[in-house]
mmCIF file of C-alpha atoms and ligand atoms in Angstrom:
data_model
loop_
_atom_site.group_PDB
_atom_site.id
_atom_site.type_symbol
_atom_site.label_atom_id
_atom_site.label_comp_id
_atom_site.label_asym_id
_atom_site.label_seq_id
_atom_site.Cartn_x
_atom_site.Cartn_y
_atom_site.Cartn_z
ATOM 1 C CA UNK A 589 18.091 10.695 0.597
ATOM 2 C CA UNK A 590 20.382 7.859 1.142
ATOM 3 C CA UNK A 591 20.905 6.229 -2.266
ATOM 4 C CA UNK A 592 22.118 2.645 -0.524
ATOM 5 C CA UNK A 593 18.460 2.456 1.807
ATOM 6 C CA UNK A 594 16.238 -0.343 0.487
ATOM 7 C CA UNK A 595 13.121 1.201 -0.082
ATOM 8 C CA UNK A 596 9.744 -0.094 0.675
ATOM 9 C CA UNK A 597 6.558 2.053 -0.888
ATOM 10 C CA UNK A 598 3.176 1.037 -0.113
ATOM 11 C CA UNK A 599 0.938 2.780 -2.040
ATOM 12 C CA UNK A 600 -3.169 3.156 -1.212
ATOM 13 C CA UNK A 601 -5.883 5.365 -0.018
ATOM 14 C CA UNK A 602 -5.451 4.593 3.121
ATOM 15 C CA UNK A 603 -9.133 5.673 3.816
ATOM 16 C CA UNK A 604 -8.368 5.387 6.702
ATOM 17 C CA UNK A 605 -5.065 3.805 8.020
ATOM 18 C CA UNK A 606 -5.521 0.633 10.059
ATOM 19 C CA UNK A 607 -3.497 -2.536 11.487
ATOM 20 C CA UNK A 608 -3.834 -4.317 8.147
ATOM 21 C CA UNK A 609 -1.403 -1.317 6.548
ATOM 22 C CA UNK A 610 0.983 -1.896 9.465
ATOM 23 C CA UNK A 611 0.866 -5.422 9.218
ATOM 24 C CA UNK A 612 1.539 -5.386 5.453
ATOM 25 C CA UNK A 613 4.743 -2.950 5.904
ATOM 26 C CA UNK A 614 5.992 -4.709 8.989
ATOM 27 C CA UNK A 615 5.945 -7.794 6.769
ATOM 28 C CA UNK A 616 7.758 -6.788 3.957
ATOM 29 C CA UNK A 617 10.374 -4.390 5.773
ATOM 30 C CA UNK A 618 11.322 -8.192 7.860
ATOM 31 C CA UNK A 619 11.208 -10.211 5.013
ATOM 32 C CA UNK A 620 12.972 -8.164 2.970
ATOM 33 C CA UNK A 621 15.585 -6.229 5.193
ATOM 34 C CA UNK A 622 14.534 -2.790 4.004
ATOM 35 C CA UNK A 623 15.786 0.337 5.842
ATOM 36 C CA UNK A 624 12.571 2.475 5.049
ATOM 37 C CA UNK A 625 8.678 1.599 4.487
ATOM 38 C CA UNK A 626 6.918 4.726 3.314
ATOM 39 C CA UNK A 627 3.182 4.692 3.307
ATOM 40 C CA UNK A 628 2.156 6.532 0.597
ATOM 41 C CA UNK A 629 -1.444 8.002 0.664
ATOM 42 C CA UNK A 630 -2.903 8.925 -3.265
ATOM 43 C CA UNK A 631 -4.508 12.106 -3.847
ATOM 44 C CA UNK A 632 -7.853 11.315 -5.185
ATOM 45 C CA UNK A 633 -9.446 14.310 -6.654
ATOM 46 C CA UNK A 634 -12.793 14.274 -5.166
ATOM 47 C CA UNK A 635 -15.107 14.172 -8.019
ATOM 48 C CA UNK A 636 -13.744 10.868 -8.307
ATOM 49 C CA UNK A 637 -16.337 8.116 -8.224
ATOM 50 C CA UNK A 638 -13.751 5.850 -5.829
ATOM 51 C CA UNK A 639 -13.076 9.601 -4.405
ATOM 52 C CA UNK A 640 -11.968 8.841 -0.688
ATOM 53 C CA UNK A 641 -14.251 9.628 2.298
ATOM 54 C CA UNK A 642 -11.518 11.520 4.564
ATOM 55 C CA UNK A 643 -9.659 14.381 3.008
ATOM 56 C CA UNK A 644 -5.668 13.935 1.987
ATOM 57 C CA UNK A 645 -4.859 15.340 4.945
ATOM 58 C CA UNK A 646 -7.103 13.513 7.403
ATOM 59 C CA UNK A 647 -5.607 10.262 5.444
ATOM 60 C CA UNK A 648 -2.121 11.571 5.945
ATOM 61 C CA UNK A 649 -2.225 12.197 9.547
ATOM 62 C CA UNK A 650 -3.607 9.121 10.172
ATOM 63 C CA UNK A 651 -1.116 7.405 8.559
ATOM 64 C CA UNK A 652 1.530 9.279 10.606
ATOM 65 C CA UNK A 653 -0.135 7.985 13.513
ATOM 66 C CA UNK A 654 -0.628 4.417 12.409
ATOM 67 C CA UNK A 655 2.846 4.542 12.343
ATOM 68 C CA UNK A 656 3.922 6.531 15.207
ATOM 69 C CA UNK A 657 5.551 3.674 17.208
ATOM 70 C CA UNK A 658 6.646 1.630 14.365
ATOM 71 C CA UNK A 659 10.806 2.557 13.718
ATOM 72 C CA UNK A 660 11.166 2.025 10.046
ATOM 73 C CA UNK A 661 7.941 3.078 9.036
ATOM 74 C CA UNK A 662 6.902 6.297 7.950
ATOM 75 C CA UNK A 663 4.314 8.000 5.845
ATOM 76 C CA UNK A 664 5.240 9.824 2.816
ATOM 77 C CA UNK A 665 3.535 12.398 1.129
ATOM 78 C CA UNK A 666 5.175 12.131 -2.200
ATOM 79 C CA UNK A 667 1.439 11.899 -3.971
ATOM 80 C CA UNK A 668 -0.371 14.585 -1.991
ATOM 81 C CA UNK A 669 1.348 17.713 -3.778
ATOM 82 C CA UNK A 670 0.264 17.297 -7.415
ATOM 83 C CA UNK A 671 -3.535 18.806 -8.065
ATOM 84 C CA UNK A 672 -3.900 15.373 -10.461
ATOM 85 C CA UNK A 673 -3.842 11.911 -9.468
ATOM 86 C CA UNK A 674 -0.334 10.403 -8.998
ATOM 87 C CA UNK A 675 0.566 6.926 -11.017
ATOM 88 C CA UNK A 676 2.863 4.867 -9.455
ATOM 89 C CA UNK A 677 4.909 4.866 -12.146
ATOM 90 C CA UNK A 678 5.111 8.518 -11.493
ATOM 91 C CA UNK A 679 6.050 8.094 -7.852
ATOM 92 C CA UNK A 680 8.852 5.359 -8.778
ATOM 93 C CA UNK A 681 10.428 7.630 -11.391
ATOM 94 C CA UNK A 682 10.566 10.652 -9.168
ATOM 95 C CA UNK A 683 12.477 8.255 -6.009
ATOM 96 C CA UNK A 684 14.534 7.281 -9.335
ATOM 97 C CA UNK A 685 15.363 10.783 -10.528
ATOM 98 C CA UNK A 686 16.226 11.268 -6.906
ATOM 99 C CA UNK A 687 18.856 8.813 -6.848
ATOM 100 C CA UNK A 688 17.289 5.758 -5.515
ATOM 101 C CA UNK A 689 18.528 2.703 -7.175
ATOM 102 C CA UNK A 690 16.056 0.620 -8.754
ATOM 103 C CA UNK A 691 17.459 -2.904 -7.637
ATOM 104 C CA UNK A 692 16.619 -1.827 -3.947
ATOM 105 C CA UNK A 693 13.319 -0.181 -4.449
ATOM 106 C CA UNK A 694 10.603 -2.312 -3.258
ATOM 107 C CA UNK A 695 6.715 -1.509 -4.125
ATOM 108 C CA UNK A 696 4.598 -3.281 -2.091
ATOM 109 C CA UNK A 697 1.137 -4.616 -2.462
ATOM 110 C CA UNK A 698 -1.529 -6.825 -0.870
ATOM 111 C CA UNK A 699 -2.467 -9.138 -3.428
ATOM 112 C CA UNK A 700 -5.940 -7.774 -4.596
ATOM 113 C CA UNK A 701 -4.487 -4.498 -5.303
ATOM 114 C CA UNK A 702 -1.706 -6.323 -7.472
ATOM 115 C CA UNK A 703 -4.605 -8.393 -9.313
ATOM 116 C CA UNK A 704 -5.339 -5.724 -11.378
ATOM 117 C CA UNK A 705 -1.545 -4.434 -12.297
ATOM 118 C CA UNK A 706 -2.800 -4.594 -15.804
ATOM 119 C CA UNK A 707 -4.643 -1.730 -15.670
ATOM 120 C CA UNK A 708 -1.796 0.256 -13.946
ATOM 121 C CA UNK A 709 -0.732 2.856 -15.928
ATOM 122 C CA UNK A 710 2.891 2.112 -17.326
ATOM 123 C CA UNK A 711 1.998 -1.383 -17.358
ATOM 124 C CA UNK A 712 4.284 -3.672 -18.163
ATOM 125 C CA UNK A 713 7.245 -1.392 -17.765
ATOM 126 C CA UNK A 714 6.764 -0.349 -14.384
ATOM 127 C CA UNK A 715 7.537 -4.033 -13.411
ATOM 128 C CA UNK A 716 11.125 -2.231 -14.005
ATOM 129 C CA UNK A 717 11.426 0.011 -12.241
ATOM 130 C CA UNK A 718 11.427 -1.339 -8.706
ATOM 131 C CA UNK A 719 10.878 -4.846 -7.383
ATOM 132 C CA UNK A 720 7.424 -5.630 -6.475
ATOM 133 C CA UNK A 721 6.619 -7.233 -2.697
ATOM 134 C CA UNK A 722 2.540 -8.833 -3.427
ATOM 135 C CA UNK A 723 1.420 -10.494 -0.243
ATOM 136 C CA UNK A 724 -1.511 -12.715 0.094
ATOM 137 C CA UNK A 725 -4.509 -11.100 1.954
ATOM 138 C CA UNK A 726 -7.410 -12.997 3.681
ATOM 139 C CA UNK A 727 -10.026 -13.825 0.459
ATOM 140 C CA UNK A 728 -6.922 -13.164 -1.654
ATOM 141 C CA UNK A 729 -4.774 -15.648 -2.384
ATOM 142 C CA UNK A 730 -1.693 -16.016 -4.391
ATOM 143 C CA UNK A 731 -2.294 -18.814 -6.183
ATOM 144 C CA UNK A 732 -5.080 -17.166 -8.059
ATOM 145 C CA UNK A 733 -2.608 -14.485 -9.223
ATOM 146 C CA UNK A 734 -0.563 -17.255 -11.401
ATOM 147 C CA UNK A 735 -3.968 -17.927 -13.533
ATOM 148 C CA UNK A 736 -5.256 -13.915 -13.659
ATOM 149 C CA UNK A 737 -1.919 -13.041 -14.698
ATOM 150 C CA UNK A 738 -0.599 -15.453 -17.486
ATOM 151 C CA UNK A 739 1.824 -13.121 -19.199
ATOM 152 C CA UNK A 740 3.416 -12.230 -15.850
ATOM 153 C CA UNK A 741 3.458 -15.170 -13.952
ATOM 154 C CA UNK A 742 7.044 -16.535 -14.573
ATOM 155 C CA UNK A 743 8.721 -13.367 -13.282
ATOM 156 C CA UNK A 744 7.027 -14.537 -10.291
ATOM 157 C CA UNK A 745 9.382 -15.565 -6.969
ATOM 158 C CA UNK A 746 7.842 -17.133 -3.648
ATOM 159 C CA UNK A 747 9.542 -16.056 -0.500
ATOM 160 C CA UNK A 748 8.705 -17.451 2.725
ATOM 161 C CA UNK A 749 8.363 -15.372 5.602
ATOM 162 C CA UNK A 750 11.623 -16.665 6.874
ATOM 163 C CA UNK A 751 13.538 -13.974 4.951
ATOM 164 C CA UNK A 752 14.699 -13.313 1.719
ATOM 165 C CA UNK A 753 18.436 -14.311 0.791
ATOM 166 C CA UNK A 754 19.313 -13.174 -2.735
ATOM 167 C CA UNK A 755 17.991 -11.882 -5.813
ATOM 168 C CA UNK A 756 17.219 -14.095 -8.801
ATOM 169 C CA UNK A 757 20.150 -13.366 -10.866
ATOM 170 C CA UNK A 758 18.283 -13.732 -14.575
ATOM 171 C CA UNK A 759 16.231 -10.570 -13.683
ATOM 172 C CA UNK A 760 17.213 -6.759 -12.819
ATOM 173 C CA UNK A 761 13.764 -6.753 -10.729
ATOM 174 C CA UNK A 762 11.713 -9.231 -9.777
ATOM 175 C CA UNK A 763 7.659 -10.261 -8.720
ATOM 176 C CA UNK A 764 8.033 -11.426 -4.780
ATOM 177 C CA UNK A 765 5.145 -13.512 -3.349
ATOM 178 C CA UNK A 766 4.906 -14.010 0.241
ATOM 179 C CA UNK A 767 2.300 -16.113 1.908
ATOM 180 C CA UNK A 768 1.640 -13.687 4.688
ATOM 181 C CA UNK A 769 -0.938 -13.749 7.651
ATOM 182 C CA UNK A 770 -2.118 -9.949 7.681
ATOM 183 C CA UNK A 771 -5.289 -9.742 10.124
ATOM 184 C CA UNK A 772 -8.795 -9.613 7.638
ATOM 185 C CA UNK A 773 -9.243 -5.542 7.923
ATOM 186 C CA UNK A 774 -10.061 -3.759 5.223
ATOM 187 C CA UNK A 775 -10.825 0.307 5.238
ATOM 188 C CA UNK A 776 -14.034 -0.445 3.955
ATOM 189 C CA UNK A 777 -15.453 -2.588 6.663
ATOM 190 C CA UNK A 778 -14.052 0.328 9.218
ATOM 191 C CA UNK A 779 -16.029 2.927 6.852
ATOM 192 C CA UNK A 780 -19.079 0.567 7.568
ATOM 193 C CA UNK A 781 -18.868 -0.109 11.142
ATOM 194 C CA UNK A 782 -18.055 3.702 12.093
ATOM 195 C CA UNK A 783 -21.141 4.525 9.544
ATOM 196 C CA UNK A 784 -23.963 2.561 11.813
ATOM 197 C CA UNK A 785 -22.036 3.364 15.031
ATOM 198 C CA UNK A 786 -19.951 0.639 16.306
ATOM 199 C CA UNK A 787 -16.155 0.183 17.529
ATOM 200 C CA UNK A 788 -13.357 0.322 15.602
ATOM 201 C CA UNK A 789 -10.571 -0.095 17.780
ATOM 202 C CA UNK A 790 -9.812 -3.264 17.291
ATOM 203 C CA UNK A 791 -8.738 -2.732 14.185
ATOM 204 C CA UNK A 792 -6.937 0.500 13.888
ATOM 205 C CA UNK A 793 -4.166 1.723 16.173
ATOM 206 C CA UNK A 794 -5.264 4.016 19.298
ATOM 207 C CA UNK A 795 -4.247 6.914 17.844
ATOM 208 C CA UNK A 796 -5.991 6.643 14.527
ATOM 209 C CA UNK A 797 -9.315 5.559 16.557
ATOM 210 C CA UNK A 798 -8.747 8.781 18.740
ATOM 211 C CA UNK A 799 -8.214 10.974 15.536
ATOM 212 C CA UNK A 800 -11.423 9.526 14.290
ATOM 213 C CA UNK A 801 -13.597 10.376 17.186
ATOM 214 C CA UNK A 802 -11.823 13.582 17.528
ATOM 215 C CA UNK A 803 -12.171 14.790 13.724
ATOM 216 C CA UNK A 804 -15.975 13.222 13.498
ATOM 217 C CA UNK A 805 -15.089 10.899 10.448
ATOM 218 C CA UNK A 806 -16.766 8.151 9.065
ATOM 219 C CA UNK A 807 -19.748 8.870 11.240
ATOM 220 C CA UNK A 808 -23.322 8.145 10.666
ATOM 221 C CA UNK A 809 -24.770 9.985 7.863
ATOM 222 C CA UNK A 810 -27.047 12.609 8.730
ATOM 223 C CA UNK A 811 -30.601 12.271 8.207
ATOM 224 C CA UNK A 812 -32.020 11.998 4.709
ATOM 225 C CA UNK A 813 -28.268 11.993 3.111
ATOM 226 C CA UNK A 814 -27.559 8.743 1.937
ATOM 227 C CA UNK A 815 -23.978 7.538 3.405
ATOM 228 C CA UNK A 816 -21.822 6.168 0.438
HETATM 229 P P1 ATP B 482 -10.592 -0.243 0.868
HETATM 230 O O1 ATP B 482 -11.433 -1.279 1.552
HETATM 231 O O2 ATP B 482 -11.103 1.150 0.948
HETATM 232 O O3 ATP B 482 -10.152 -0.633 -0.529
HETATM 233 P P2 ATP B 482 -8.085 -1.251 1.932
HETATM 234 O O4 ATP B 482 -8.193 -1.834 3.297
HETATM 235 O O5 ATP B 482 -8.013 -2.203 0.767
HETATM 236 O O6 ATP B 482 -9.224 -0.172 1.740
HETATM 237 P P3 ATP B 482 -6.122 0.371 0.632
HETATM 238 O O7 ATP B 482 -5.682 1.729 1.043
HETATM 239 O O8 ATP B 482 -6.987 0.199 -0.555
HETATM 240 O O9 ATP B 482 -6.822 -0.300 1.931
HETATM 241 O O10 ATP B 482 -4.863 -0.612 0.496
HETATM 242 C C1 ATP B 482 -3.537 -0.183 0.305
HETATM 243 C C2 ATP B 482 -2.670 -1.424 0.085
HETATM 244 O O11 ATP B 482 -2.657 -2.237 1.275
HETATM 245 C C3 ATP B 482 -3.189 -2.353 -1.034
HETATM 246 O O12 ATP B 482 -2.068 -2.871 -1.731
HETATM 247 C C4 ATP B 482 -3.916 -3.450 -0.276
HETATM 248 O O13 ATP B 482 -3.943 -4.668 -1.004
HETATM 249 C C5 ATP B 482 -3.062 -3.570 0.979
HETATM 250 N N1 ATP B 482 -3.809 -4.069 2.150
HETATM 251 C C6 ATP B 482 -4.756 -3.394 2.831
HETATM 252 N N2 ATP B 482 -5.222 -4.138 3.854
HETATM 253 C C7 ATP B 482 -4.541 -5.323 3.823
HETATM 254 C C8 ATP B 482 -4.574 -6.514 4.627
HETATM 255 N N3 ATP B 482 -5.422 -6.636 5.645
HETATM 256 N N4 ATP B 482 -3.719 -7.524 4.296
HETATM 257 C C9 ATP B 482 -2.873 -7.387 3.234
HETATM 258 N N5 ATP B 482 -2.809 -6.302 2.448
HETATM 259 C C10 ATP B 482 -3.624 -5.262 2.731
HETATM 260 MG MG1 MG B 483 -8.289 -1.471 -1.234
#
């Protein structure tokens, strides 16, 4: 690994892939100038109740082919090794341990994921060990973040989608918010549509739709089973 990259990690079950993920990584690796984006698919055991519907490796694949044509991008499978769940704390120390600097690690979130950091485990001290990219999603919006997140909210910088010029010098890592405009997709919508039949392919790239088709995912539940 190259210790100087700036690092983006964005983390998520990815359940499956689609051209919200892209457009979420795109973002950040722009405004932020980072060498790297790796999409990082969790392992979710499958007794889970959130358990995901595709299998880790479905997930991953289709990750690697969400971003196929994207230079900078690339999926990671840092969290599919370990049998248990993998924390992002977890995740952050290992790059860490590995020599990545903390000041240009960037963890990146949509801003419903980031809603409930709280409940993170290694809350509040992951908030040191990388920088934290939260974009605004459609139905998510950051100014709702300030109020959910009292305790938090001053480490809090706004960055316009123009770019990012320096680092706030009072901090060693810092809260980014960026007023994005990522297309309204969400992998549970997908699940739905692909579930009673209909198209997809307007909102994941062609080669996850093909992968769908081709592996039979997400399709409609067979008779008398109840699809979840
Ligand atoms: P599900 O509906 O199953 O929760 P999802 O579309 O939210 O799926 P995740 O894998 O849960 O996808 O999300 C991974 C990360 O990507 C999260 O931080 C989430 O907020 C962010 N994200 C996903 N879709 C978008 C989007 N359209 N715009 C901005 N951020 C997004
Ligand atoms: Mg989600």
């Amino acid at each position: 690994m190259n210790t100087l990259e700036r690092t983006g990690l964005l983390g998520g079950t990815f359940d499956p892939a689609h051209n919200g993920h892209v457009a979420i990584a795109e973002t950040a690796r722009r405004v932020f100038k980072l060498d790297r984006v790796l999409l990082v698919p969790a392992r979710v055991p499958p007794h889970r109740l959130s358990a995901p519907v595709a299998s880790a490796s479905d997930r991953f694949a289709m990750v690697e082919l969400a971003v196929k044509d994207h230079k900078g991008l690339a999926a990671s499978n840092l969290e599919l090794h370990d049998p248990a769940p993998t924390y992002t704390t977890e995740t952050l120390q290992r790059l860490i341990n590995a020599g990545q600097s903390t000041s240009q690690l960037f963890f990146i979130t949509g801003a419903d994921a980031f809603a409930d950091i709280t409940a993170w485990q290694g809350y509040p001290t992951l908030l040191d060990q990388s920088h934290f990219v939260v974009l605004s999603r459609p139905g998510h919006d950051l100014s709702t973040l300030r109020h959910k997140l009292p305790e938090i909210a001053h480490r809090f910088h706004e960055v316009s989608l123009g770019g990012f010029d320096c680092f706030p010098d009072d901090e060693r890592t810092a809260i980014f918010t960026v007023e994005a405009n990522t297309p309204d997709i969400a992998s549970s919508v997908i699940r739905h549509r692909l579930s009673v039949g209909a198209s997809v392919d307007d909102l994941v790239p062609s080669g996850v739709a093909r992968y769908i088709h081709a592996h039979h995912l997400y399709g409609p539940a067979p008779r008398g089973k109840q699809f979840q």
